[in-house]
Coordinates of C-alpha atoms and ligand atoms in Angstrom, one line a residue:
M1 CA 51.3 14.6 -0.8
R2 CA 54.8 13.5 -1.8
S3 CA 53.4 10.7 -3.9
L4 CA 51.0 13.1 -5.6
I5 CA 54.0 15.2 -6.6
F6 CA 55.7 12.2 -8.1
L7 CA 52.5 11.3 -9.9
L8 CA 52.4 14.8 -11.4
I9 CA 56.0 14.6 -12.4
R10 CA 55.2 11.3 -14.2
I11 CA 52.4 13.0 -16.0
L12 CA 54.6 15.9 -17.1
L13 CA 57.4 13.6 -18.2
H14 CA 54.9 11.5 -20.2
M15 CA 53.7 14.7 -21.9
R16 CA 57.2 15.4 -23.2
I17 CA 56.4 12.9 -25.8
A18 CA 54.8 15.4 -28.1
V19 CA 51.5 14.3 -29.4
L20 CA 50.5 14.7 -33.0
C21 CA 47.7 17.2 -33.4
A22 CA 44.7 16.6 -35.6
D23 CA 45.5 18.0 -38.9
K24 CA 42.4 17.5 -40.9
Y25 CA 39.1 18.1 -39.3
S26 CA 35.8 20.0 -39.4
R27 CA 33.6 21.3 -36.6
Y28 CA 31.4 18.2 -36.9
D29 CA 34.3 16.2 -35.4
F30 CA 33.6 18.1 -32.1
P31 CA 30.8 16.9 -29.8
P32 CA 27.3 18.4 -30.6
G33 CA 26.8 21.7 -28.7
F34 CA 30.5 22.5 -28.7
V35 CA 30.6 26.3 -29.0
F36 CA 32.9 28.3 -31.3
G37 CA 33.2 32.0 -30.7
S38 CA 35.5 34.9 -30.5
A39 CA 36.4 37.4 -27.8
T40 CA 37.1 41.0 -26.9
A41 CA 37.0 43.1 -23.7
A42 CA 35.3 46.4 -22.8
Y43 CA 38.2 48.9 -22.6
Q44 CA 39.8 47.3 -25.6
V45 CA 37.0 47.9 -28.0
E46 CA 34.2 50.1 -26.7
G47 CA 35.7 53.6 -26.9
A48 CA 33.2 56.3 -25.8
A49 CA 35.3 56.3 -22.7
S50 CA 33.8 59.5 -21.2
E51 CA 30.5 59.4 -23.0
D52 CA 27.0 58.8 -21.6
G53 CA 28.1 58.8 -17.9
R54 CA 31.1 56.4 -18.0
T55 CA 33.9 57.3 -15.6
P56 CA 37.6 56.1 -15.7
S57 CA 38.8 52.7 -14.8
I58 CA 42.3 51.8 -13.6
W59 CA 43.0 50.9 -17.2
D60 CA 42.0 54.4 -18.5
T61 CA 44.4 55.8 -15.9
F62 CA 47.2 53.5 -17.0
A63 CA 46.7 54.2 -20.7
H64 CA 46.5 57.9 -20.2
A65 CA 49.8 57.8 -18.3
G66 CA 51.4 56.4 -21.5
Y67 CA 51.9 52.8 -20.4
A68 CA 50.0 51.2 -23.3
N69 CA 52.6 52.2 -25.8
G70 CA 51.1 55.7 -25.7
A71 CA 47.7 54.5 -26.9
T72 CA 44.4 54.9 -25.1
G73 CA 40.9 53.3 -25.4
D74 CA 39.2 56.7 -25.6
V75 CA 37.9 55.7 -29.0
A76 CA 39.4 52.2 -29.4
V77 CA 37.5 50.6 -32.3
D78 CA 34.3 52.4 -31.2
Q79 CA 32.2 49.3 -30.6
Y80 CA 30.0 51.4 -28.4
H81 CA 28.6 53.0 -31.5
K82 CA 29.3 50.3 -34.0
Y83 CA 28.0 47.2 -32.1
K84 CA 25.3 46.6 -34.7
E85 CA 27.8 46.5 -37.5
D86 CA 30.0 44.2 -35.5
V87 CA 27.3 41.8 -34.6
K88 CA 26.3 41.7 -38.3
L89 CA 29.9 40.7 -39.1
M90 CA 29.8 38.1 -36.4
A91 CA 26.6 36.6 -37.8
E92 CA 27.9 36.6 -41.3
M93 CA 31.1 34.9 -40.1
G94 CA 29.0 32.2 -38.4
L95 CA 30.1 32.7 -34.8
D96 CA 28.0 30.7 -32.2
A97 CA 29.0 33.0 -29.4
Y98 CA 30.7 36.3 -28.6
R99 CA 32.7 36.9 -25.4
F100 CA 32.8 40.5 -24.2
S101 CA 33.2 42.2 -20.9
I102 CA 31.1 44.7 -19.1
S103 CA 32.7 48.0 -18.1
W104 CA 31.9 48.3 -14.4
S105 CA 32.4 52.1 -14.4
R106 CA 30.0 52.5 -17.4
L107 CA 27.3 50.6 -15.5
I108 CA 27.9 52.0 -12.0
P109 CA 30.1 55.1 -12.4
N110 CA 31.2 55.4 -8.8
G111 CA 31.8 51.7 -8.4
R112 CA 28.8 51.4 -6.1
G113 CA 25.5 53.1 -5.8
P114 CA 23.3 54.4 -8.6
L115 CA 23.2 52.7 -11.9
N116 CA 23.9 54.7 -15.1
P117 CA 20.8 54.2 -17.2
K118 CA 22.7 54.7 -20.5
G119 CA 25.2 52.0 -19.4
V120 CA 22.4 49.6 -18.7
Q121 CA 20.9 50.4 -22.1
Y122 CA 24.1 49.9 -24.0
Y123 CA 24.6 46.4 -22.7
N124 CA 20.9 45.6 -23.1
N125 CA 21.2 46.7 -26.8
L126 CA 24.4 44.7 -27.4
I127 CA 23.0 41.6 -25.8
S128 CA 19.7 41.8 -27.6
E129 CA 21.4 42.4 -30.9
L130 CA 23.5 39.3 -30.3
I131 CA 20.5 37.2 -29.4
S132 CA 18.5 38.3 -32.3
H133 CA 21.3 37.1 -34.6
G134 CA 21.4 33.8 -32.8
I135 CA 24.8 34.5 -31.1
Q136 CA 25.2 33.5 -27.4
P137 CA 26.6 36.2 -25.2
H138 CA 29.5 35.0 -22.8
V139 CA 30.0 37.8 -20.4
T140 CA 33.1 38.6 -18.3
L141 CA 32.3 40.9 -15.3
N142 CA 35.8 42.3 -14.8
N143 CA 38.8 42.5 -17.1
A144 CA 41.5 44.7 -15.5
D145 CA 39.2 47.7 -15.5
L146 CA 38.1 48.3 -11.9
P147 CA 36.5 51.7 -11.4
Q148 CA 39.2 54.2 -10.6
A149 CA 36.8 55.5 -7.9
L150 CA 37.3 52.3 -5.9
E151 CA 41.0 52.2 -6.4
D152 CA 41.2 55.8 -5.1
E153 CA 38.8 55.2 -2.2
Y154 CA 40.3 52.1 -0.6
G155 CA 43.0 50.6 -2.9
G156 CA 40.7 48.4 -5.0
W157 CA 41.5 44.7 -5.1
I158 CA 44.1 44.9 -2.2
N159 CA 41.3 45.7 0.2
R160 CA 38.7 43.1 1.4
K161 CA 36.0 45.8 0.9
I162 CA 36.1 44.9 -2.8
V163 CA 34.2 41.6 -2.1
K164 CA 31.1 43.5 -1.1
D165 CA 31.2 46.0 -4.0
F166 CA 32.0 43.3 -6.6
T167 CA 29.1 41.2 -5.4
A168 CA 26.7 44.1 -5.6
Y169 CA 28.0 44.9 -9.1
A170 CA 27.6 41.2 -10.1
N171 CA 24.1 41.3 -8.7
V172 CA 23.2 44.2 -11.0
C173 CA 24.5 42.3 -14.0
F174 CA 22.6 39.1 -13.2
R175 CA 19.4 41.0 -12.5
E176 CA 19.6 43.3 -15.6
F177 CA 21.0 40.9 -18.2
G178 CA 20.7 37.3 -16.8
D179 CA 17.4 36.7 -18.6
R180 CA 19.5 36.6 -21.8
V181 CA 23.1 35.8 -20.6
S182 CA 23.8 32.2 -19.6
Y183 CA 27.5 32.3 -19.3
W184 CA 29.3 34.5 -16.7
T185 CA 33.0 34.7 -16.0
T186 CA 33.6 36.7 -12.9
V187 CA 37.2 37.9 -13.2
N188 CA 39.6 37.6 -16.1
E189 CA 42.8 35.7 -15.4
P190 CA 43.4 36.8 -11.8
N191 CA 46.9 35.2 -11.9
V192 CA 48.2 37.4 -14.6
F193 CA 46.4 40.5 -13.3
A194 CA 48.1 40.0 -10.0
I195 CA 51.6 39.3 -11.4
G196 CA 51.4 42.1 -14.0
G197 CA 49.5 44.6 -11.9
Y198 CA 51.0 44.1 -8.4
D199 CA 54.3 42.3 -8.8
Q200 CA 55.9 43.7 -12.0
G201 CA 53.7 46.8 -12.1
V202 CA 53.5 46.6 -15.9
I203 CA 49.7 46.6 -16.2
P204 CA 47.0 48.5 -14.3
P205 CA 46.9 49.5 -11.5
R206 CA 50.8 49.5 -11.6
H207 CA 51.6 48.6 -8.1
C208 CA 55.1 47.2 -7.4
S209 CA 58.1 47.6 -5.3
S210 CA 61.8 47.4 -6.1
P211 CA 63.6 45.2 -7.1
F212 CA 60.7 43.4 -8.7
G213 CA 59.1 46.3 -10.6
I214 CA 60.2 49.6 -11.8
N215 CA 59.0 53.1 -10.9
C216 CA 55.7 52.3 -9.3
T217 CA 54.4 54.9 -6.8
R218 CA 52.7 52.3 -4.7
G219 CA 52.8 48.6 -3.9
D220 CA 54.6 45.7 -2.3
S221 CA 55.6 43.1 -4.9
S222 CA 56.3 40.5 -2.2
T223 CA 52.8 40.4 -0.7
E224 CA 50.2 42.3 -2.8
P225 CA 49.9 39.8 -5.7
Y226 CA 48.9 37.1 -3.1
T227 CA 46.5 39.4 -1.3
V228 CA 44.9 40.4 -4.6
V229 CA 44.3 36.9 -5.8
H230 CA 42.9 36.0 -2.4
N231 CA 40.4 38.9 -2.5
I232 CA 39.5 38.0 -6.1
L233 CA 38.8 34.4 -5.2
L234 CA 36.6 35.6 -2.3
A235 CA 34.8 38.1 -4.5
H236 CA 34.3 35.4 -7.2
A237 CA 33.0 33.0 -4.7
S238 CA 30.7 35.5 -3.2
A239 CA 29.3 36.4 -6.6
A240 CA 29.0 32.8 -7.6
R241 CA 27.1 32.0 -4.4
L242 CA 24.7 34.8 -5.0
Y243 CA 24.1 33.6 -8.6
K244 CA 23.5 30.1 -7.5
R245 CA 21.1 31.0 -4.7
K246 CA 19.2 33.8 -6.4
Y247 CA 19.4 33.4 -10.1
Q248 CA 20.6 30.1 -11.4
E249 CA 17.4 28.1 -11.1
K250 CA 15.4 30.8 -12.9
Q251 CA 18.0 31.8 -15.5
N252 CA 19.6 28.4 -16.2
G253 CA 23.0 29.8 -16.6
F254 CA 26.6 28.9 -15.6
I255 CA 29.3 30.8 -13.7
G256 CA 33.0 30.4 -13.7
I257 CA 36.4 32.2 -13.7
S258 CA 39.3 32.2 -16.1
I259 CA 42.9 31.2 -15.6
Y260 CA 45.9 32.2 -17.7
T261 CA 47.8 29.0 -18.5
L262 CA 51.2 28.2 -19.9
G263 CA 52.1 24.9 -21.3
A264 CA 54.9 24.0 -18.9
I265 CA 57.3 21.5 -20.4
P266 CA 60.4 20.4 -18.4
N267 CA 63.5 21.3 -20.4
T268 CA 65.2 18.0 -19.7
N269 CA 64.3 14.6 -18.2
S270 CA 65.8 15.5 -14.9
T271 CA 63.6 15.4 -11.8
E272 CA 64.6 18.9 -10.9
D273 CA 63.2 20.3 -14.2
A274 CA 60.1 18.2 -13.8
M275 CA 59.6 19.7 -10.3
A276 CA 60.2 23.2 -11.7
A277 CA 57.6 22.6 -14.3
Q278 CA 55.3 21.4 -11.6
R279 CA 55.9 24.6 -9.7
I280 CA 55.0 26.7 -12.7
N281 CA 51.7 24.7 -12.9
D282 CA 51.1 25.3 -9.2
F283 CA 51.9 29.0 -9.4
Y284 CA 49.8 29.7 -12.5
I285 CA 47.0 27.1 -12.6
G286 CA 47.1 25.8 -9.0
W287 CA 47.0 29.3 -7.5
I288 CA 43.4 29.7 -8.8
A289 CA 42.3 26.1 -9.4
N290 CA 43.4 24.5 -6.1
P291 CA 41.2 26.8 -4.0
L292 CA 38.3 26.4 -6.3
V293 CA 38.6 22.6 -6.5
F294 CA 40.2 21.6 -3.2
G295 CA 39.6 24.7 -1.0
D296 CA 43.3 25.7 -0.5
Y297 CA 46.5 26.9 -2.2
P298 CA 48.9 24.3 -3.5
D299 CA 51.4 23.0 -0.8
T300 CA 54.3 24.1 -2.9
M301 CA 53.1 27.7 -2.9
K302 CA 52.4 27.7 0.8
E303 CA 55.9 26.3 1.4
I304 CA 57.7 28.7 -0.8
V305 CA 55.7 31.9 -0.1
G306 CA 55.2 31.2 3.6
S307 CA 53.3 33.8 5.5
R308 CA 53.1 36.2 2.6
I309 CA 50.2 34.1 1.1
P310 CA 47.0 34.6 3.0
T311 CA 45.4 31.6 4.8
F312 CA 41.9 30.6 4.1
T313 CA 39.7 30.3 7.1
N314 CA 37.5 27.3 7.2
H315 CA 34.5 29.4 6.2
E316 CA 36.4 31.0 3.3
S317 CA 37.6 27.6 2.1
E318 CA 34.1 26.3 2.1
L319 CA 32.9 29.3 0.2
V320 CA 35.5 29.1 -2.5
R321 CA 35.6 25.3 -3.0
G322 CA 33.2 24.2 -5.7
S323 CA 32.2 27.8 -6.5
F324 CA 32.2 27.3 -10.3
D325 CA 30.3 25.6 -13.0
F326 CA 33.2 25.8 -15.5
L327 CA 36.8 27.1 -15.7
G328 CA 37.9 29.4 -18.4
V329 CA 41.2 28.6 -20.0
I330 CA 43.3 31.3 -21.4
H331 CA 46.2 30.0 -23.4
Y332 CA 48.6 31.4 -25.9
T333 CA 51.9 29.6 -25.6
T334 CA 54.1 27.0 -24.1
C335 CA 57.4 27.4 -22.2
Y336 CA 60.3 25.1 -21.5
V337 CA 61.1 25.1 -17.9
E338 CA 64.4 24.7 -16.1
D339 CA 65.0 24.5 -12.4
D340 CA 66.5 27.8 -11.1
P341 CA 67.0 27.9 -7.3
G342 CA 68.4 31.5 -7.6
S343 CA 65.3 32.9 -9.3
L344 CA 63.8 34.6 -6.2
V345 CA 65.5 37.8 -7.3
L346 CA 64.2 37.8 -10.9
K347 CA 64.1 40.8 -13.0
Q348 CA 60.8 42.1 -14.3
R349 CA 59.2 40.4 -17.3
D350 CA 60.6 37.1 -16.2
F351 CA 57.1 36.5 -15.0
N352 CA 57.8 33.9 -12.3
I353 CA 58.8 35.5 -9.1
D354 CA 58.9 33.0 -6.3
V355 CA 58.7 30.0 -8.6
A356 CA 62.4 29.2 -8.6
A357 CA 62.1 28.2 -12.2
K358 CA 63.5 29.6 -15.4
I359 CA 61.7 29.8 -18.6
K360 CA 64.0 29.0 -21.5
N361 CA 62.1 30.4 -24.4
M362 CA 61.2 33.7 -22.7
E363 CA 62.0 35.9 -25.7
D364 CA 59.7 33.9 -27.9
I365 CA 56.7 34.1 -25.6
F366 CA 56.7 37.5 -23.9
L367 CA 58.1 39.8 -26.4
D368 CA 56.1 41.5 -29.1
S369 CA 56.7 38.9 -31.8
E370 CA 54.5 36.2 -33.2
Y371 CA 54.0 33.2 -30.9
P372 CA 55.8 30.0 -31.8
I373 CA 53.2 27.5 -32.8
L374 CA 53.3 24.8 -30.2
P375 CA 49.7 23.5 -30.2
W376 CA 50.3 20.3 -28.2
G377 CA 51.1 22.7 -25.3
L378 CA 47.4 23.5 -25.1
Q379 CA 46.6 19.8 -25.2
V380 CA 49.0 19.2 -22.3
V381 CA 47.2 22.0 -20.3
L382 CA 43.8 20.5 -21.0
E383 CA 45.0 17.0 -20.1
Y384 CA 46.7 18.3 -17.0
I385 CA 43.5 20.0 -15.8
K386 CA 41.5 16.9 -16.6
Q387 CA 43.8 14.6 -14.6
V388 CA 44.6 16.9 -11.6
Y389 CA 41.3 18.7 -11.1
G390 CA 38.8 15.9 -11.9
N391 CA 37.9 16.9 -15.4
P392 CA 35.9 20.0 -14.8
P393 CA 33.9 21.6 -17.7
L394 CA 36.2 24.0 -19.6
Y395 CA 35.8 26.8 -22.0
I396 CA 38.9 28.1 -23.8
L397 CA 38.2 31.8 -23.5
E398 CA 41.2 33.1 -25.3
N399 CA 43.7 31.7 -27.8
G400 CA 45.2 33.4 -30.8
Q401 CA 48.2 34.5 -32.7
R402 CA 49.8 37.9 -32.3
T403 CA 50.6 39.6 -35.6
Q404 CA 51.9 43.0 -36.3
R405 CA 48.9 45.1 -36.6
N406 CA 49.6 47.0 -39.8
S407 CA 51.5 44.4 -41.7
T408 CA 49.1 42.5 -44.0
L409 CA 45.5 41.2 -44.3
E410 CA 47.0 37.8 -45.3
D411 CA 47.7 36.7 -41.7
T412 CA 48.9 33.2 -42.7
S413 CA 50.5 32.6 -39.3
G414 CA 47.2 33.4 -37.7
V415 CA 45.5 30.8 -39.8
E416 CA 48.3 28.2 -39.1
Y417 CA 48.0 29.0 -35.4
L418 CA 44.2 28.6 -35.3
Q419 CA 44.2 25.4 -37.4
A420 CA 46.9 23.8 -35.2
Y421 CA 45.4 24.9 -31.8
I422 CA 41.8 24.0 -32.6
G423 CA 43.2 20.7 -33.8
S424 CA 44.9 20.2 -30.4
V425 CA 41.6 21.0 -28.6
L426 CA 40.0 18.3 -30.7
D427 CA 42.7 15.8 -29.6
A428 CA 42.2 16.7 -26.0
V429 CA 38.4 16.3 -26.3
R430 CA 38.9 13.0 -28.0
N431 CA 41.0 11.9 -25.1
G432 CA 38.2 12.8 -22.6
S433 CA 38.7 16.4 -21.7
D434 CA 35.3 18.1 -20.9
T435 CA 36.2 21.2 -23.0
R436 CA 32.9 22.7 -24.3
G437 CA 33.9 25.7 -26.2
Y438 CA 36.6 27.7 -27.9
F439 CA 36.9 31.5 -28.3
S440 CA 39.6 32.9 -30.4
W441 CA 41.3 36.2 -29.3
S442 CA 40.2 38.5 -30.8
F443 CA 37.3 39.3 -33.0
L444 CA 38.8 42.6 -34.1
D445 CA 42.3 44.1 -33.7
V446 CA 41.9 45.9 -30.4
L447 CA 43.8 48.0 -27.9
E448 CA 46.3 45.5 -26.3
I449 CA 47.2 46.1 -22.7
L450 CA 50.9 46.6 -23.2
D451 CA 51.3 47.0 -27.0
G452 CA 48.6 49.5 -27.5
Y453 CA 47.8 49.4 -31.2
R454 CA 51.0 47.8 -32.3
S455 CA 49.9 44.2 -32.4
G456 CA 46.7 42.7 -33.9
F457 CA 45.3 39.4 -32.9
G458 CA 42.0 40.0 -34.7
F459 CA 40.0 38.6 -37.5
Y460 CA 39.3 42.2 -38.6
Y461 CA 41.8 44.9 -39.1
V462 CA 40.7 48.4 -38.3
D463 CA 42.5 51.3 -39.9
L464 CA 42.6 53.8 -37.1
D465 CA 43.3 56.6 -39.5
D466 CA 40.0 56.0 -41.3
P467 CA 37.3 58.2 -39.7
D468 CA 34.8 55.4 -40.2
L469 CA 37.0 52.8 -38.6
K470 CA 36.0 50.4 -41.3
R471 CA 36.5 46.7 -40.4
Q472 CA 38.5 44.7 -43.0
P473 CA 38.6 40.9 -42.8
K474 CA 41.9 39.1 -42.8
L475 CA 42.7 35.7 -44.2
S476 CA 42.0 34.3 -40.7
A477 CA 38.4 35.6 -40.8
Y478 CA 37.9 33.8 -44.1
W479 CA 39.4 30.6 -42.7
Y480 CA 37.3 30.7 -39.4
S481 CA 34.2 31.4 -41.4
H482 CA 34.8 28.5 -43.7
F483 CA 35.4 26.3 -40.6
L484 CA 32.4 27.6 -38.7
K485 CA 30.1 26.9 -41.7
G486 CA 31.2 23.3 -41.6
G487 CA 34.0 23.3 -44.1
S488 CA 36.9 20.9 -43.5
V489 CA 40.3 22.3 -42.8
S490 CA 43.7 20.9 -43.2
S491 CA 47.2 22.4 -43.5
D492 CA 47.4 21.6 -47.2
K493 CA 44.2 23.6 -47.8
V494 CA 45.6 26.8 -46.4
I495 CA 47.4 27.6 -49.7
D496 CA 44.2 27.0 -51.6
L497 CA 42.3 29.2 -49.2
K498 CA 44.9 31.9 -49.6
N499 CA 44.7 31.9 -53.3
N500 CA 40.9 32.2 -53.1
F501 CA 41.3 35.0 -50.5
S502 CA 43.6 37.0 -52.7
A503 CA 41.3 36.6 -55.7
L504 CA 38.4 38.2 -53.8
S505 CA 38.2 41.8 -52.8
P506 CA 38.3 42.1 -49.0
G507 CA 34.9 41.5 -47.5
H508 CA 33.6 39.7 -50.5
F509 CA 33.4 36.4 -48.6
R510 CA 30.4 37.7 -46.7
Q511 CA 27.4 36.2 -48.3
Ligands
NAG601 C1 61.8 55.1 -14.4 O1 62.0 56.4 -14.0 C2 63.2 57.0 -14.4 C3 63.3 58.4 -13.8 O2 62.1 59.1 -14.0 C4 63.3 57.0 -16.0 O3 64.5 57.5 -16.4 C5 63.1 55.5 -16.5 O4 63.0 55.5 -17.9 C6 61.9 54.9 -15.9 N1 61.8 53.5 -16.3 C7 60.7 52.9 -16.7 C8 60.8 51.5 -17.1 O5 59.6 53.5 -16.9
NAG602 C1 64.2 11.7 -22.1 O1 63.5 10.4 -22.0 C2 63.0 9.9 -23.2 C3 62.2 8.6 -22.9 O2 62.7 7.9 -21.9 C4 64.1 9.6 -24.2 O3 63.6 9.2 -25.4 C5 64.9 11.0 -24.4 O4 66.0 10.7 -25.2 C6 65.3 11.6 -23.1 N1 65.8 12.9 -23.4 C7 66.9 13.5 -22.8 C8 67.2 14.9 -23.2 O5 67.6 12.8 -22.0
NAG603 C1 49.1 51.9 -40.3 O1 49.4 52.2 -41.7 C2 48.7 53.4 -42.0 C3 48.9 53.6 -43.5 O2 50.1 53.0 -44.0 C4 49.4 54.6 -41.3 O3 48.9 55.8 -41.7 C5 49.2 54.3 -39.8 O4 49.8 55.3 -39.1 C6 49.7 53.0 -39.4 N1 49.2 52.7 -38.1 C7 49.9 52.2 -37.1 C8 49.3 51.9 -35.8 O5 51.1 51.8 -37.3
NAG604 C1 44.6 10.2 -22.4 O1 43.9 10.0 -21.2 C2 44.4 9.0 -20.4 C3 43.5 8.7 -19.3 O2 43.3 9.9 -18.6 C4 45.8 9.3 -20.0 O3 46.4 8.3 -19.2 C5 46.7 9.6 -21.2 O4 48.0 10.0 -20.8 C6 46.1 10.6 -22.1 N1 46.8 10.8 -23.4 C7 47.3 11.9 -23.8 C8 48.0 11.9 -25.1 O5 47.2 13.0 -23.2
NAG605 C1 38.7 27.8 -53.6 O1 37.9 28.2 -54.8 C2 37.7 27.0 -55.6 C3 37.0 27.6 -56.9 O2 35.9 28.3 -56.5 C4 36.8 26.0 -54.9 O3 36.6 24.9 -55.7 C5 37.6 25.6 -53.6 O4 36.8 24.7 -52.9 C6 37.9 26.8 -52.8 N1 38.8 26.4 -51.7 C7 38.5 26.7 -50.4 C8 39.4 26.1 -49.4 O5 37.6 27.4 -50.1

């Protein structure tokens, strides 16, 4: 084990030598079949929150208590009613695939039991609309929106009962939609859901305990995040086993789970910082990926967290190990990591309780500003997963630049970000990473979990004061469409593109 740690440190040190990202490329430089899409999630776009039988999720409760910067998803961008218009925009843009999530409490209002026929119908309509426009649906089953009914009844993800209910919900989705859906992600970034929702208490369901979080009414920050991830892994594995046994042969689909990743770069050449960066990788990536690939949590986590992290029984370990066809990578930014033995008493937002590491550029990456563009950080993550986890098939399920929602349609930094990050994916693929697809976050400006409607990651701006919620393309939509249709992109072309964009009336690029 020791020698493995030193091998990992060598990989990390090696990666300090920043690699140059592909600067001029087109989609034809990617392997045939590589999928380019864009993503959203149910509560962030659907609206119609109490329409046609839907009941609240933990995210509704969170937003209605004012924690999403005062905003709610009651209407959001109304994709529930505007899905046809949105799918048309996707087709015109040239998307190969659309990643969305299903609202569990729209499909099964009490979390278990009877289906809501209107909910089934909505997702049937959306999926069929996508298919008829040649767009592959990539479906996430749960994205921070557990039915409030299950949270109230037994505490949701902290209770082992969730495994059975999640599996039954997944069964409904496979049965009703699996004839047309070939890509399933069970749970969205469980690592961040657990840290945000059960350690800091800043996202639903707002569990935390002092001194780690502020003002939660329930929770235990020192244990619940670990319990929740354990239950999510068991629920994922149970749903994946069901899919593989009952549906996969007939439906020819694939199932996976997504992981939030940070590029973790040691701040200096010291062994201490390299080990700190390794701990960040273990606590973020390894927390999920080690059980899936090796059947247990990383040794560093078990050593540091001790009895607070649950132990896998042999049976659970067997169930979880290998329970995926692909891993979803969620990546926005890269951090510089310094050893910090005193960090076990970190304040909220430091995002690394128990890791004993300090993130140097914290303000850059967790505040409400634009992300610094550090594209080789994504390459480092893809390379790391390739080397440590045996090169599993990957889909990048989220990546995108945060811009201020209302500022401008000329989101130049969004274009620069996409151009650089897609280039870094190409570099990783050229060096052997089995990455098979890329989804930008997000297709539209959506309700963001903390910011509400203050930031916009989308290709389309939606003026929330406009009763029609008209979608207006940004420069980045124009750029991505050009790329998707086979145009070559390069940094010196951005200016050219920008001039062309300004010369057109918004929307004109749609042919
Ligand atoms: C916590 O609650 C106190 C008292 O109600 C309030 O003054 C404070 O602003 C709250 N802090 C946060 C971060 O919500
Ligand atoms: C780290 O090591 C590299 C390669 O050995 C060297 O080029 C660089 O100057 C070192 N950086 C620091 C901060 O010591
Ligand atoms: C965006 O700008 C419009 C028009 O300037 C304004 O009415 C609206 O309140 C702004 N919305 C947000 C979320 O800032
Ligand atoms: C490319 O892959 C090889 C073999 O896995 C590895 O040794 C090398 O470090 C990688 N290069 C980069 C730039 O990631
Ligand atoms: C911009 O428009 C000019 C004139 O129509 C065209 O030749 C050029 O290819 C366009 N550039 C891009 C990047 O679309």
